[in-house]
Amino acid sequence: VITDLYLDEDSMDDDHIAGLRNIGFNVSTALESGTLGWDDEPQLEYCNQRGWVMVTHNIRHFKAINTQWMMLGKEHSGIVLVPQQRFSVGEELRRLTRVADLYTADQIKNQLV
């Protein structure tokens, strides 16, 4: 089960953060981590160093980064892409919980979900 999530600045909604923490996730955000304004790759590297799974609405950029990293043999702790404004807070929390239940921290490494 995945428990450690990092929400980049595109996904730092207060309701999502509170909801994730209320259901037992350890959530770090770009704001709390001092990484606000960082480019996407350094944020992914930051997550990887800590074993955190990246959660982002920035689908296009992180798909490209994931492809590039896989071609270069670089590893990451996992990326979960969440379509922006497609789901309610409750539905987003259910979907993230489902992902967390389906993967262990080892299984989600280098995965784009």
Coordinates of N, CA and C in Angstrom, one line a residue:
V1 N 0.8 -1.2 0.0 CA 0.0 0.0 0.0 C 0.9 1.2 0.0
I2 N 0.6 2.2 -0.9 CA 1.3 3.4 -0.9 C 0.7 4.4 0.1
T3 N 1.6 5.0 0.8 CA 1.2 6.0 1.8 C 1.7 7.4 1.7
D4 N 2.9 7.5 1.0 CA 3.6 8.8 0.9 C 3.4 9.4 -0.4
L5 N 2.7 10.6 -0.4 CA 2.4 11.3 -1.7 C 2.9 12.7 -1.6
Y6 N 3.3 13.2 -2.8 CA 3.8 14.6 -3.0 C 2.8 15.2 -4.0
L7 N 2.2 16.3 -3.6 CA 1.4 17.0 -4.5 C 2.1 18.3 -5.0
D8 N 2.3 18.3 -6.4 CA 3.0 19.5 -6.9 C 2.0 20.7 -6.9
E9 N 2.5 21.8 -7.4 CA 1.7 23.0 -7.3 C 0.4 23.0 -8.1
D10 N 0.4 22.1 -9.1 CA -0.8 22.0 -9.9 C -1.9 21.2 -9.2
S11 N -1.6 20.5 -8.1 CA -2.6 19.7 -7.5 C -2.7 19.9 -6.0
M12 N -2.3 21.1 -5.5 CA -2.3 21.5 -4.1 C -3.6 22.1 -3.7
D13 N -4.7 21.4 -3.9 CA -6.0 21.9 -3.5 C -6.2 21.6 -2.0
D14 N -6.6 22.6 -1.2 CA -6.7 22.3 0.3 C -7.7 21.2 0.6
D15 N -8.8 21.1 -0.1 CA -9.8 20.0 0.2 C -9.1 18.6 -0.1
H16 N -8.4 18.5 -1.2 CA -7.7 17.3 -1.5 C -6.7 16.9 -0.5
I17 N -5.9 17.9 -0.1 CA -4.8 17.7 0.9 C -5.5 17.2 2.2
A18 N -6.5 17.9 2.7 CA -7.1 17.5 4.0 C -7.8 16.2 3.8
G19 N -8.4 15.9 2.7 CA -9.1 14.6 2.5 C -8.1 13.5 2.5
L20 N -7.0 13.6 1.8 CA -6.0 12.6 1.8 C -5.4 12.3 3.2
R21 N -5.1 13.4 3.9 CA -4.6 13.2 5.2 C -5.6 12.6 6.2
N22 N -6.8 12.9 6.0 CA -7.9 12.3 6.9 C -8.0 10.8 6.7
I23 N -7.7 10.4 5.5 CA -7.9 8.9 5.2 C -6.5 8.2 5.4
G24 N -5.5 8.9 5.9 CA -4.3 8.2 6.3 C -3.1 8.3 5.4
F25 N -3.1 9.2 4.4 CA -1.9 9.4 3.6 C -1.0 10.4 4.3
N26 N 0.3 10.2 4.1 CA 1.3 11.2 4.4 C 1.5 12.0 3.2
V27 N 1.0 13.3 3.3 CA 1.0 14.2 2.1 C 2.0 15.3 2.4
S28 N 2.9 15.5 1.4 CA 3.7 16.6 1.3 C 3.4 17.4 0.1
T29 N 3.5 18.7 0.2 CA 3.1 19.6 -1.0 C 4.4 20.4 -1.4
A30 N 4.3 20.9 -2.6 CA 5.3 21.8 -3.1 C 5.5 23.0 -2.1
L31 N 4.4 23.5 -1.6 CA 4.5 24.7 -0.7 C 5.2 24.3 0.6
E32 N 4.7 23.2 1.2 CA 5.3 22.8 2.4 C 6.8 22.4 2.3
S33 N 7.1 21.8 1.1 CA 8.5 21.3 0.9 C 9.5 22.4 0.4
G34 N 9.0 23.6 0.2 CA 9.9 24.6 -0.3 C 10.2 24.4 -1.8
T35 N 9.5 23.7 -2.5 CA 9.8 23.4 -3.9 C 8.8 24.1 -4.9
L36 N 8.0 25.0 -4.3 CA 7.1 25.8 -5.1 C 7.9 26.6 -6.2
G37 N 7.4 26.5 -7.4 CA 8.1 27.2 -8.5 C 9.2 26.4 -9.2
W38 N 9.6 25.2 -8.6 CA 10.6 24.4 -9.3 C 10.1 23.9 -10.6
D39 N 11.0 23.6 -11.5 CA 10.6 22.9 -12.7 C 10.1 21.5 -12.4
D40 N 9.5 20.8 -13.3 CA 8.9 19.5 -13.1 C 10.0 18.4 -12.8
E41 N 11.0 18.4 -13.5 CA 12.0 17.3 -13.3 C 12.7 17.4 -12.0
P42 N 13.1 18.6 -11.5 CA 13.7 18.7 -10.2 C 12.7 18.2 -9.1
Q43 N 11.4 18.5 -9.3 CA 10.4 18.1 -8.3 C 10.3 16.6 -8.3
L44 N 10.4 15.9 -9.5 CA 10.3 14.5 -9.6 C 11.6 13.9 -8.9
E45 N 12.7 14.5 -9.1 CA 13.9 14.0 -8.5 C 13.8 14.1 -7.0
Y46 N 13.3 15.3 -6.5 CA 13.0 15.5 -5.1 C 12.2 14.4 -4.5
C47 N 11.1 14.0 -5.2 CA 10.2 12.9 -4.7 C 11.0 11.6 -4.7
N48 N 11.7 11.4 -5.7 CA 12.5 10.1 -5.8 C 13.5 9.9 -4.7
Q49 N 14.1 11.0 -4.3 CA 15.1 11.0 -3.2 C 14.4 10.6 -1.9
R50 N 13.1 10.9 -1.8 CA 12.4 10.7 -0.5 C 11.5 9.4 -0.6
G51 N 11.4 8.8 -1.8 CA 10.5 7.7 -1.9 C 9.0 8.1 -2.0
W52 N 8.7 9.3 -2.4 CA 7.3 9.8 -2.5 C 6.8 9.6 -3.9
V53 N 5.5 9.3 -4.0 CA 4.8 9.2 -5.2 C 4.3 10.6 -5.6
M54 N 4.6 11.0 -6.8 CA 4.2 12.3 -7.4 C 2.8 12.2 -7.8
V55 N 1.9 13.2 -7.3 CA 0.6 13.3 -7.8 C 0.4 14.7 -8.5
T56 N 0.0 14.6 -9.7 CA -0.1 15.9 -10.5 C -1.2 15.9 -11.5
H57 N -1.7 17.1 -11.8 CA -2.6 17.4 -12.8 C -1.9 17.7 -14.1
N58 N -0.6 17.8 -14.1 CA 0.2 18.3 -15.2 C 0.5 17.0 -16.1
I59 N -0.5 16.5 -16.7 CA -0.4 15.3 -17.5 C 0.6 15.3 -18.6
R60 N 0.4 16.3 -19.5 CA 1.3 16.4 -20.7 C 2.8 16.4 -20.3
H61 N 3.2 17.2 -19.4 CA 4.6 17.3 -19.0 C 5.1 16.1 -18.4
F62 N 4.4 15.5 -17.5 CA 4.9 14.3 -16.8 C 4.8 13.1 -17.6
K63 N 3.9 13.0 -18.6 CA 4.0 11.9 -19.6 C 5.3 12.0 -20.4
A64 N 5.7 13.2 -20.8 CA 6.9 13.3 -21.6 C 8.1 13.1 -20.7
I65 N 8.1 13.6 -19.5 CA 9.3 13.3 -18.6 C 9.4 11.8 -18.3
N66 N 8.3 11.2 -18.0 CA 8.4 9.7 -17.8 C 9.0 9.0 -19.0
T67 N 8.6 9.3 -20.2 CA 9.1 8.7 -21.4 C 10.6 8.9 -21.5
Q68 N 11.0 10.2 -21.3 CA 12.4 10.5 -21.4 C 13.2 9.8 -20.3
W69 N 12.7 9.8 -19.1 CA 13.5 9.1 -18.0 C 13.6 7.6 -18.3
M70 N 12.6 7.0 -18.8 CA 12.6 5.5 -19.1 C 13.7 5.3 -20.2
M71 N 13.7 6.1 -21.2 CA 14.7 6.0 -22.3 C 16.1 6.1 -21.7
L72 N 16.3 7.0 -20.7 CA 17.6 7.2 -20.2 C 18.0 6.3 -19.0
G73 N 17.0 5.4 -18.6 CA 17.2 4.5 -17.5 C 17.2 5.1 -16.2
K74 N 16.6 6.3 -16.1 CA 16.5 7.0 -14.8 C 15.2 6.5 -14.1
E75 N 15.3 6.4 -12.8 CA 14.2 5.8 -12.0 C 13.5 6.9 -11.2
H76 N 12.2 6.7 -10.9 CA 11.4 7.6 -10.1 C 10.5 6.7 -9.2
S77 N 9.9 7.3 -8.2 CA 9.1 6.6 -7.2 C 7.7 6.4 -7.6
G78 N 7.3 6.8 -8.8 CA 6.0 6.7 -9.3 C 5.3 8.0 -9.5
I79 N 4.5 8.1 -10.6 CA 3.7 9.3 -10.9 C 2.3 8.9 -11.1
V80 N 1.4 9.6 -10.4 CA 0.0 9.4 -10.6 C -0.6 10.7 -11.2
L81 N -1.2 10.5 -12.4 CA -1.7 11.6 -13.2 C -3.2 11.7 -12.9
V82 N -3.7 12.9 -12.5 CA -5.1 13.1 -12.2 C -5.6 14.2 -13.1
P83 N -6.6 13.8 -13.9 CA -7.2 14.8 -14.8 C -7.8 16.0 -14.0
Q84 N -7.5 17.2 -14.4 CA -7.9 18.4 -13.7 C -9.4 18.6 -13.9
Q85 N -10.1 18.9 -12.8 CA -11.5 19.3 -12.8 C -12.4 18.3 -13.5
R86 N -12.0 17.1 -13.6 CA -12.9 16.1 -14.2 C -13.7 15.4 -13.1
F87 N -13.2 15.3 -11.9 CA -13.8 14.5 -10.8 C -14.0 15.4 -9.6
S88 N -15.0 15.1 -8.8 CA -15.2 15.7 -7.6 C -14.1 15.4 -6.6
V89 N -14.0 16.1 -5.5 CA -13.0 15.8 -4.5 C -13.1 14.4 -4.0
G90 N -14.4 14.0 -3.7 CA -14.6 12.7 -3.2 C -14.2 11.6 -4.2
E91 N -14.5 11.8 -5.5 CA -14.1 10.8 -6.5 C -12.6 10.8 -6.7
E92 N -12.0 11.9 -6.6 CA -10.5 11.9 -6.7 C -9.9 11.1 -5.6
L93 N -10.4 11.3 -4.4 CA -9.9 10.6 -3.2 C -10.1 9.1 -3.4
R94 N -11.3 8.7 -3.8 CA -11.6 7.3 -4.1 C -10.6 6.7 -5.1
R95 N -10.3 7.4 -6.2 CA -9.4 6.9 -7.2 C -8.0 6.8 -6.7
L96 N -7.5 7.8 -5.9 CA -6.2 7.8 -5.4 C -6.1 6.7 -4.4
T97 N -7.1 6.4 -3.6 CA -7.1 5.3 -2.6 C -7.0 4.0 -3.4
R98 N -7.7 3.9 -4.5 CA -7.7 2.7 -5.3 C -6.3 2.4 -5.8
V99 N -5.7 3.4 -6.3 CA -4.3 3.3 -6.8 C -3.4 2.9 -5.7
A100 N -3.5 3.5 -4.5 CA -2.7 3.2 -3.4 C -2.9 1.8 -2.9
D101 N -4.1 1.2 -3.0 CA -4.4 -0.1 -2.6 C -3.9 -1.1 -3.7
L102 N -3.8 -0.7 -4.9 CA -3.4 -1.7 -6.0 C -1.9 -1.8 -6.1
Y103 N -1.1 -0.8 -5.6 CA 0.3 -0.9 -5.8 C 1.0 -0.8 -4.4
T104 N 2.1 -1.4 -4.3 CA 3.0 -1.2 -3.2 C 4.0 -0.1 -3.6
A105 N 4.8 0.4 -2.7 CA 5.8 1.4 -3.1 C 6.8 0.9 -4.1
D106 N 7.1 -0.4 -4.0 CA 8.0 -1.0 -4.9 C 7.4 -1.2 -6.3
Q107 N 6.1 -1.6 -6.3 CA 5.4 -1.8 -7.6 C 5.2 -0.6 -8.4
I108 N 5.0 0.6 -7.7 CA 4.7 1.8 -8.5 C 6.0 2.5 -9.0
K109 N 7.1 2.0 -8.5 CA 8.4 2.7 -9.0 C 8.4 2.6 -10.5
N110 N 8.7 3.7 -11.1 CA 8.9 3.9 -12.5 C 7.6 3.7 -13.3
Q111 N 6.4 3.8 -12.6 CA 5.1 3.6 -13.2 C 4.5 5.0 -13.4
L112 N 3.8 5.1 -14.5 CA 2.9 6.3 -14.7 C 1.5 5.8 -14.7
V113 N 0.8 6.2 -13.7 CA -0.6 5.7 -13.5 C -1.6 6.8 -13.7

